mmCIF file of C-alpha atoms in Angstrom:
data_model
loop_
_atom_site.group_PDB
_atom_site.id
_atom_site.type_symbol
_atom_site.label_atom_id
_atom_site.label_comp_id
_atom_site.label_asym_id
_atom_site.label_seq_id
_atom_site.Cartn_x
_atom_site.Cartn_y
_atom_site.Cartn_z
ATOM 1 C CA MET A 134 -54.847 26.922 -68.804
ATOM 2 C CA ALA A 135 -51.978 26.918 -71.267
ATOM 3 C CA ARG A 136 -49.784 28.482 -68.632
ATOM 4 C CA ASN A 137 -50.537 25.669 -66.222
ATOM 5 C CA ASN A 138 -49.605 23.110 -68.838
ATOM 6 C CA ASP A 139 -46.291 24.822 -69.448
ATOM 7 C CA LEU A 140 -45.597 24.901 -65.731
ATOM 8 C CA MET A 141 -46.358 21.213 -65.366
ATOM 9 C CA THR A 142 -44.120 20.433 -68.300
ATOM 10 C CA ALA A 143 -41.303 22.475 -66.779
ATOM 11 C CA LEU A 144 -41.731 20.726 -63.434
ATOM 12 C CA LEU A 145 -41.668 17.326 -65.061
ATOM 13 C CA ASP A 146 -38.533 18.203 -67.008
ATOM 14 C CA THR A 147 -36.895 19.496 -63.849
ATOM 15 C CA ARG A 148 -37.850 16.359 -61.984
ATOM 16 C CA ARG A 149 -36.492 14.206 -64.795
ATOM 17 C CA GLU A 150 -33.170 16.088 -64.786
ATOM 18 C CA LEU A 151 -32.922 15.818 -61.020
ATOM 19 C CA ASN A 152 -33.538 12.083 -61.244
ATOM 20 C CA ASP A 153 -30.857 11.777 -63.910
ATOM 21 C CA GLN A 154 -28.385 13.795 -61.851
ATOM 22 C CA ILE A 155 -29.183 11.815 -58.706
ATOM 23 C CA GLY A 156 -28.664 8.597 -60.647
ATOM 24 C CA ALA A 157 -25.325 9.837 -61.960
ATOM 25 C CA VAL A 158 -24.244 10.845 -58.472
ATOM 26 C CA GLY A 159 -25.328 7.440 -57.172
ATOM 27 C CA ASP A 160 -23.289 5.706 -59.891
ATOM 28 C CA ARG A 161 -20.204 7.766 -59.000
ATOM 29 C CA VAL A 162 -20.688 7.065 -55.305
ATOM 30 C CA GLU A 163 -21.077 3.368 -55.995
ATOM 31 C CA GLY A 164 -17.937 3.352 -58.165
ATOM 32 C CA ALA A 165 -15.974 5.252 -55.532
ATOM 33 C CA GLU A 166 -17.211 2.885 -52.845
ATOM 34 C CA LYS A 167 -16.213 -0.127 -54.925
ATOM 35 C CA GLU A 168 -12.755 1.322 -55.608
ATOM 36 C CA LEU A 169 -12.312 2.192 -51.932
ATOM 37 C CA ARG A 170 -13.257 -1.336 -50.924
ATOM 38 C CA GLN A 171 -10.698 -2.752 -53.334
ATOM 39 C CA VAL A 172 -7.948 -0.467 -51.986
ATOM 40 C CA VAL A 173 -8.843 -1.224 -48.374
ATOM 41 C CA THR A 174 -8.986 -4.958 -49.097
ATOM 42 C CA ALA A 175 -5.560 -4.866 -50.780
ATOM 43 C CA GLU A 176 -4.045 -2.898 -47.886
ATOM 44 C CA VAL A 177 -5.555 -5.261 -45.340
ATOM 45 C CA GLU A 178 -4.122 -8.269 -47.183
ATOM 46 C CA SER A 179 -0.738 -6.555 -47.314
ATOM 47 C CA LEU A 180 -0.904 -5.862 -43.583
ATOM 48 C CA ARG A 181 -1.869 -9.475 -42.953
ATOM 49 C CA ASP A 182 1.133 -10.649 -44.988
ATOM 50 C CA ASP A 183 3.398 -8.307 -43.021
ATOM 51 C CA ILE A 184 1.971 -9.617 -39.758
ATOM 52 C CA ARG A 185 2.510 -13.224 -40.838
ATOM 53 C CA GLU A 186 6.108 -12.430 -41.878
ATOM 54 C CA THR A 187 6.738 -10.633 -38.589
ATOM 55 C CA ARG A 188 5.365 -13.570 -36.642
ATOM 56 C CA ALA A 189 7.601 -15.940 -38.615
ATOM 57 C CA ARG A 190 10.634 -13.764 -37.875
ATOM 58 C CA VAL A 191 9.751 -13.637 -34.202
ATOM 59 C CA ASN A 192 9.359 -17.407 -34.118
ATOM 60 C CA ASN A 193 12.688 -17.883 -35.908
ATOM 61 C CA GLY A 194 14.350 -15.430 -33.538
ATOM 62 C CA SER A 195 12.911 -17.257 -30.583
ATOM 63 C CA SER A 196 14.188 -20.571 -31.938
ATOM 64 C CA ALA A 197 17.628 -19.074 -32.561
ATOM 65 C CA THR A 198 17.695 -17.617 -29.057
ATOM 66 C CA THR A 199 16.779 -20.986 -27.620
ATOM 67 C CA GLU A 200 19.554 -22.676 -29.616
ATOM 68 C CA VAL A 201 22.104 -20.049 -28.557
ATOM 69 C CA THR A 202 21.064 -20.493 -24.936
ATOM 70 C CA ARG A 203 21.494 -24.246 -25.260
ATOM 71 C CA GLN A 204 24.930 -23.865 -26.835
ATOM 72 C CA VAL A 205 26.032 -21.368 -24.179
ATOM 73 C CA THR A 206 24.931 -23.796 -21.484
ATOM 74 C CA ALA A 207 26.890 -26.591 -23.164
ATOM 75 C CA LEU A 208 29.962 -24.353 -23.478
ATOM 76 C CA ARG A 209 29.741 -23.436 -19.814
ATOM 77 C CA GLN A 210 29.604 -27.111 -18.937
ATOM 78 C CA ASP A 211 32.619 -27.828 -21.154
ATOM 79 C CA LEU A 212 34.508 -24.912 -19.592
ATOM 80 C CA HIS A 213 33.720 -26.204 -16.125
ATOM 81 C CA GLU A 214 35.016 -29.649 -17.059
ATOM 82 C CA ILE A 215 38.182 -28.134 -18.558
ATOM 83 C CA ARG A 216 38.802 -26.094 -15.418
ATOM 84 C CA GLN A 217 38.307 -29.188 -13.301
ATOM 85 C CA ALA A 218 40.715 -31.167 -15.488
ATOM 86 C CA VAL A 219 43.313 -28.384 -15.283
ATOM 87 C CA ALA A 220 42.923 -28.246 -11.503
ATOM 88 C CA ASP A 221 43.355 -32.016 -11.272
ATOM 89 C CA LEU A 222 46.420 -31.878 -13.527
ATOM 90 C CA HIS A 223 47.883 -29.005 -11.496
ATOM 91 C CA SER A 224 47.399 -30.986 -8.307
ATOM 92 C CA LEU A 225 48.994 -34.037 -9.917
ATOM 93 C CA VAL A 226 52.005 -32.044 -11.111
ATOM 94 C CA ASN A 227 52.421 -30.503 -7.641
ATOM 95 C CA ASP A 228 52.344 -33.954 -6.076
ATOM 96 C CA LEU A 229 54.877 -35.164 -8.621
ATOM 97 C CA ALA A 230 57.137 -32.142 -8.089
ATOM 98 C CA GLY A 231 57.147 -32.858 -4.370
ATOM 99 C CA HIS A 232 58.399 -36.403 -4.893
ATOM 100 C CA GLN A 233 61.892 -37.022 -3.592
ATOM 101 C CA VAL A 234 63.127 -38.170 -6.993
ATOM 102 C CA PHE A 235 62.858 -34.560 -8.196
ATOM 103 C CA ASP A 236 64.398 -32.976 -5.089
ATOM 104 C CA THR A 237 67.533 -31.147 -6.304
ATOM 105 C CA SER A 238 67.951 -28.662 -3.467
ATOM 106 C CA THR A 239 70.802 -30.722 -1.921
ATOM 107 C CA PRO A 240 73.931 -31.078 -4.117
ATOM 108 C CA TRP A 241 75.158 -34.613 -4.782
ATOM 109 C CA THR A 242 78.057 -35.471 -2.467
ATOM 110 C CA GLY A 243 79.404 -38.519 -4.258
ATOM 111 C CA PRO A 244 79.982 -42.039 -2.922
ATOM 112 C CA ALA A 245 80.459 -42.329 0.826
ATOM 113 C CA ALA A 246 83.698 -44.242 0.336
ATOM 114 C CA ALA A 247 85.392 -41.319 -1.415
ATOM 115 C CA PRO A 248 83.979 -38.011 -0.136
ATOM 116 C CA ALA A 249 87.143 -36.054 -0.858
ATOM 117 C CA ALA A 250 87.063 -36.828 -4.549
ATOM 118 C CA GLU A 251 83.968 -34.698 -5.058
ATOM 119 C CA ALA A 252 85.668 -31.509 -3.872
ATOM 120 C CA GLU A 253 88.619 -31.899 -6.217
ATOM 121 C CA VAL A 254 88.758 -30.131 -9.543
ATOM 122 C CA PRO A 255 89.471 -32.694 -12.272
ATOM 123 C CA ALA A 256 92.707 -32.125 -14.085
ATOM 124 C CA VAL A 257 92.298 -30.865 -17.613
ATOM 125 C CA GLU A 258 94.676 -31.577 -20.433
ATOM 126 C CA PRO A 259 94.376 -30.834 -24.136
ATOM 127 C CA SER A 260 93.389 -33.750 -26.323
ATOM 128 C CA ALA A 261 94.686 -34.501 -29.773
ATOM 129 C CA ASN A 262 92.193 -32.163 -31.396
ATOM 130 C CA GLY A 263 92.959 -29.293 -29.031
ATOM 131 C CA ARG A 264 89.885 -29.634 -26.804
ATOM 132 C CA ALA A 265 90.058 -29.599 -23.049
ATOM 133 C CA ARG A 266 89.369 -33.146 -21.750
ATOM 134 C CA GLU A 267 89.068 -34.476 -18.203
ATOM 135 C CA THR A 268 91.722 -37.051 -17.262
ATOM 136 C CA GLU A 269 91.157 -40.206 -15.256
ATOM 137 C CA THR A 270 87.818 -39.028 -13.870
ATOM 138 C CA PRO A 271 84.987 -41.591 -13.794
ATOM 139 C CA ALA A 272 82.038 -40.441 -15.884
ATOM 140 C CA SER A 273 79.651 -41.077 -13.016
ATOM 141 C CA MET A 274 81.541 -38.508 -10.861
ATOM 142 C CA SER A 275 81.850 -35.740 -13.496
ATOM 143 C CA THR A 276 79.534 -33.081 -12.187
ATOM 144 C CA GLY A 277 80.937 -30.068 -14.008
ATOM 145 C CA ARG A 278 82.543 -28.180 -11.080
ATOM 146 C CA THR A 279 84.995 -25.606 -12.327
ATOM 147 C CA GLY A 280 86.617 -24.446 -9.100
ATOM 148 C CA VAL A 281 85.876 -22.665 -5.839
ATOM 149 C CA LEU A 282 84.943 -19.004 -5.808
ATOM 150 C CA PRO A 283 87.976 -16.968 -4.602
ATOM 151 C CA ASP A 284 87.656 -14.524 -1.738
ATOM 152 C CA GLY A 285 86.250 -11.209 -2.902
ATOM 153 C CA GLU A 286 85.080 -12.564 -6.267
ATOM 154 C CA PRO A 287 81.544 -11.328 -7.088
ATOM 155 C CA ASP A 288 78.906 -14.017 -7.495
ATOM 156 C CA GLU A 289 76.410 -14.278 -10.418
ATOM 157 C CA THR A 290 73.801 -11.643 -11.192
ATOM 158 C CA ASP A 291 71.200 -10.740 -8.608
ATOM 159 C CA GLN A 292 68.556 -12.815 -10.344
ATOM 160 C CA ARG A 293 70.716 -15.937 -10.320
ATOM 161 C CA LYS A 294 71.568 -15.417 -6.661
ATOM 162 C CA GLN A 295 67.926 -14.901 -5.725
ATOM 163 C CA SER A 296 66.906 -18.061 -7.559
ATOM 164 C CA SER A 297 69.692 -20.127 -5.996
ATOM 165 C CA GLU A 298 69.038 -18.790 -2.500
ATOM 166 C CA ALA A 299 65.354 -19.567 -2.853
ATOM 167 C CA LEU A 300 66.139 -23.143 -3.850
ATOM 168 C CA ASP A 301 68.653 -23.593 -1.012
ATOM 169 C CA SER A 302 66.196 -22.217 1.559
ATOM 170 C CA GLY A 303 63.452 -24.581 0.430
ATOM 171 C CA THR A 304 61.223 -21.908 -1.130
ATOM 172 C CA GLU A 305 60.552 -22.367 -4.841
ATOM 173 C CA PRO A 306 60.906 -19.234 -6.998
ATOM 174 C CA SER A 307 58.535 -18.799 -9.894
ATOM 175 C CA GLU A 308 59.302 -20.990 -12.886
ATOM 176 C CA GLU A 309 59.735 -17.965 -15.153
ATOM 177 C CA VAL A 310 62.237 -16.327 -12.788
ATOM 178 C CA SER A 311 64.230 -19.546 -12.446
ATOM 179 C CA HIS A 312 64.303 -20.018 -16.216
ATOM 180 C CA GLY A 313 65.333 -16.408 -16.786
ATOM 181 C CA ALA A 314 68.130 -16.733 -14.224
ATOM 182 C CA LEU A 315 69.262 -19.937 -15.924
ATOM 183 C CA LEU A 316 69.468 -18.211 -19.314
ATOM 184 C CA LEU A 317 71.400 -15.324 -17.747
ATOM 185 C CA GLY A 318 73.825 -17.843 -16.295
ATOM 186 C CA ALA A 319 74.294 -19.548 -19.666
ATOM 187 C CA ALA A 320 74.794 -16.341 -21.657
ATOM 188 C CA PRO A 321 78.386 -15.503 -20.520
ATOM 189 C CA ILE A 322 79.618 -19.096 -20.921
ATOM 190 C CA ALA A 323 82.091 -19.512 -23.775
ATOM 191 C CA SER A 324 81.542 -23.245 -24.175
ATOM 192 C CA ILE A 325 80.464 -26.340 -22.304
ATOM 193 C CA VAL A 326 81.066 -30.024 -22.903
ATOM 194 C CA LEU A 327 78.040 -32.279 -22.993
ATOM 195 C CA VAL A 328 78.573 -36.043 -22.656
ATOM 196 C CA CYS A 329 75.621 -38.338 -23.314
ATOM 197 C CA HIS A 330 74.476 -41.233 -25.465
ATOM 198 C CA ARG A 331 74.160 -40.515 -29.169
ATOM 199 C CA ASP A 332 70.420 -41.290 -29.098
ATOM 200 C CA ALA A 333 69.924 -38.806 -26.267
ATOM 201 C CA TRP A 334 71.821 -36.119 -28.157
ATOM 202 C CA ASN A 335 69.734 -36.751 -31.291
ATOM 203 C CA PHE A 336 66.633 -36.176 -29.146
ATOM 204 C CA VAL A 337 67.993 -32.901 -27.720
ATOM 205 C CA ALA A 338 69.199 -31.672 -31.118
ATOM 206 C CA GLY A 339 65.797 -32.455 -32.629
ATOM 207 C CA LEU A 340 64.059 -30.333 -30.002
ATOM 208 C CA ALA A 341 66.478 -27.418 -30.391
ATOM 209 C CA SER A 342 66.667 -27.477 -34.191
ATOM 210 C CA GLY A 343 64.010 -24.772 -34.493
ATOM 211 C CA GLN A 344 65.648 -22.373 -32.025
ATOM 212 C CA GLU A 345 67.370 -19.360 -33.576
ATOM 213 C CA HIS A 346 70.267 -19.469 -31.093
ATOM 214 C CA PHE A 347 71.064 -23.160 -31.583
ATOM 215 C CA ASN A 348 73.915 -24.167 -33.890
ATOM 216 C CA PRO A 349 72.764 -27.409 -35.582
ATOM 217 C CA THR A 350 76.360 -28.418 -36.407
ATOM 218 C CA PRO A 351 78.335 -28.395 -33.139
ATOM 219 C CA GLU A 352 81.645 -30.206 -32.720
ATOM 220 C CA ILE A 353 80.861 -33.851 -31.897
ATOM 221 C CA THR A 354 83.373 -36.597 -31.124
ATOM 222 C CA ASP A 355 82.878 -40.230 -30.211
ATOM 223 C CA ASP A 356 83.418 -40.966 -26.514
ATOM 224 C CA GLY A 357 83.062 -44.744 -26.637
ATOM 225 C CA ASP A 358 80.299 -47.109 -25.552
ATOM 226 C CA GLY A 359 77.741 -45.254 -27.668
ATOM 227 C CA ARG A 360 78.462 -41.929 -25.960
ATOM 228 C CA VAL A 361 79.329 -38.709 -27.756
ATOM 229 C CA ARG A 362 81.050 -35.563 -26.528
ATOM 230 C CA ILE A 363 79.514 -32.340 -27.803
ATOM 231 C CA ILE A 364 80.971 -28.842 -27.455
ATOM 232 C CA LEU A 365 78.224 -26.231 -27.202
ATOM 233 C CA SER A 366 78.659 -22.477 -27.155
ATOM 234 C CA GLY A 367 76.807 -20.424 -24.585
ATOM 235 C CA ARG A 368 74.437 -19.256 -27.291
ATOM 236 C CA SER A 369 73.665 -22.804 -28.425
ATOM 237 C CA LEU A 370 73.202 -23.758 -24.780
ATOM 238 C CA ILE A 371 70.538 -21.055 -24.483
ATOM 239 C CA GLY A 372 68.728 -22.537 -27.489
ATOM 240 C CA VAL A 373 68.880 -26.013 -25.930
ATOM 241 C CA LEU A 374 67.542 -24.771 -22.579
ATOM 242 C CA ILE A 375 64.644 -22.926 -24.232
ATOM 243 C CA ALA A 376 63.728 -25.997 -26.307
ATOM 244 C CA LEU A 377 63.890 -28.322 -23.295
ATOM 245 C CA ARG A 378 61.707 -25.998 -21.227
ATOM 246 C CA GLU A 379 59.097 -25.769 -23.990
ATOM 247 C CA ALA A 380 59.023 -29.567 -24.234
ATOM 248 C CA ARG A 381 58.524 -29.806 -20.449
ATOM 249 C CA VAL A 382 55.749 -27.216 -20.339
ATOM 250 C CA LYS A 383 53.864 -28.126 -23.517
ATOM 251 C CA GLY A 384 54.385 -31.886 -23.522
ATOM 252 C CA SER A 385 52.114 -34.500 -22.037
ATOM 253 C CA VAL A 386 53.081 -35.350 -18.483
ATOM 254 C CA PHE A 387 54.570 -38.829 -17.978
ATOM 255 C CA ASP A 388 55.402 -39.462 -21.642
ATOM 256 C CA GLY A 389 58.918 -40.130 -22.887
ATOM 257 C CA SER A 390 59.616 -36.697 -24.339
ATOM 258 C CA TRP A 391 58.520 -35.014 -21.121
ATOM 259 C CA ALA A 392 60.774 -37.299 -19.065
ATOM 260 C CA MET A 393 63.824 -36.799 -21.303
ATOM 261 C CA ALA A 394 63.366 -33.022 -21.505
ATOM 262 C CA SER A 395 62.813 -32.728 -17.747
ATOM 263 C CA ALA A 396 65.870 -34.833 -16.885
ATOM 264 C CA PHE A 397 68.189 -32.908 -19.216
ATOM 265 C CA TYR A 398 66.815 -29.520 -18.147
ATOM 266 C CA ARG A 399 67.134 -30.270 -14.426
ATOM 267 C CA ARG A 400 70.683 -31.595 -14.619
ATOM 268 C CA MET A 401 71.827 -28.713 -16.787
ATOM 269 C CA ALA A 402 70.238 -26.280 -14.326
ATOM 270 C CA GLU A 403 72.007 -27.966 -11.396
ATOM 271 C CA ASP A 404 75.427 -27.926 -13.033
ATOM 272 C CA LEU A 405 75.106 -24.386 -14.417
ATOM 273 C CA ARG A 406 74.614 -23.140 -10.859
ATOM 274 C CA LYS A 407 78.185 -24.251 -10.154
ATOM 275 C CA THR A 408 79.836 -22.045 -12.776
ATOM 276 C CA ARG A 409 81.783 -18.994 -11.593
ATOM 277 C CA ARG A 410 83.290 -16.002 -13.305
ATOM 278 C CA ALA A 411 86.741 -17.022 -12.055
ATOM 279 C CA GLY A 412 86.396 -20.546 -13.449
ATOM 280 C CA LYS A 413 88.728 -21.327 -16.339
ATOM 281 C CA ALA A 414 87.969 -24.945 -17.204
ATOM 282 C CA PRO A 415 84.885 -25.530 -19.357
ATOM 283 C CA LEU A 416 81.882 -27.001 -17.600
ATOM 284 C CA THR A 417 81.285 -30.674 -18.416
ATOM 285 C CA ILE A 418 77.736 -31.969 -18.013
ATOM 286 C CA VAL A 419 77.576 -35.751 -18.050
ATOM 287 C CA PHE A 420 74.516 -37.915 -18.641
ATOM 288 C CA ASN A 421 75.893 -41.336 -17.824
ATOM 289 C CA ASP A 422 74.168 -42.484 -14.645
ATOM 290 C CA GLY A 423 75.184 -45.921 -13.450
ATOM 291 C CA VAL A 424 76.358 -47.885 -10.453
ATOM 292 C CA THR A 425 79.298 -46.687 -8.356
ATOM 293 C CA ASP A 426 82.684 -48.406 -8.251
ATOM 294 C CA ASN A 427 81.966 -49.782 -4.767
ATOM 295 C CA TYR A 428 78.683 -51.339 -5.902
ATOM 296 C CA ASP A 429 78.005 -54.268 -3.573
ATOM 297 C CA ASP A 430 74.608 -55.718 -2.790
ATOM 298 C CA GLY A 431 75.543 -59.372 -2.655
ATOM 299 C CA ALA A 432 75.299 -59.862 -6.415
ATOM 300 C CA SER A 433 77.135 -58.617 -9.457
ATOM 301 C CA PRO A 434 75.630 -55.717 -11.442
ATOM 302 C CA GLU A 435 75.192 -58.028 -14.393
ATOM 303 C CA ALA A 436 73.046 -60.331 -12.307
ATOM 304 C CA GLY A 437 70.811 -57.285 -11.687
#
């Protein structure tokens, strides 16, 4: 009987210990579960924040892409308009270049009443300051001829000949080739005489002042009636030609600077084509257009 009591006591103690151990295990499991839930909840919130940030970035990227697409479309439209404007301007310049007022392929032959005077070389005599000066030659007929090419005398360089032949045959060489040939023609010139109004020379000198080859202090003498006579070296002439060409190309068509630069450049180009290696007299380029001596239209020039 006593043994049975001891056994029951042992069983009860064992049961009590098992209950305590099970309770402890349950507490640990509950704590671990609670901790796991907290960790999982924190990670889920972090993932949600990352997802929201990613969505915001995607939305911002989409907005930026849309804006870039809009700007590209606007730029394409602007480029199309610029190309159209350039094409219109090119067409306008071509039409203007074809106008008879700019046709220089045929040399000027002088007044019909005195055709022989054009072929004569003006006499040259030294002036008081030692410069060569034309004598008794009307300014309107001074075209800068320096003589006829002797038999067997070689002409200008191949590039100058090609440019001149192209102009004489009615086919226009490229503008760059013509300009290069013009500079090659100006390079071997010792000096030229330029006659024009003082205001016109101030305009030309202002354009050429930034050119490295241009001498800003050439010899200038008064020629009367507001005109001046300027002696330019070949190097200074190159600087003037480069400056005039830049003003023609970069200036606004139909404005005053474009007109002045174009007129000076064209006349210089025409007269420089007449220079020859055998020529001894300096070329004189005159800007003094006016009426001829035999002007007669039923009224005096002053009545205009």
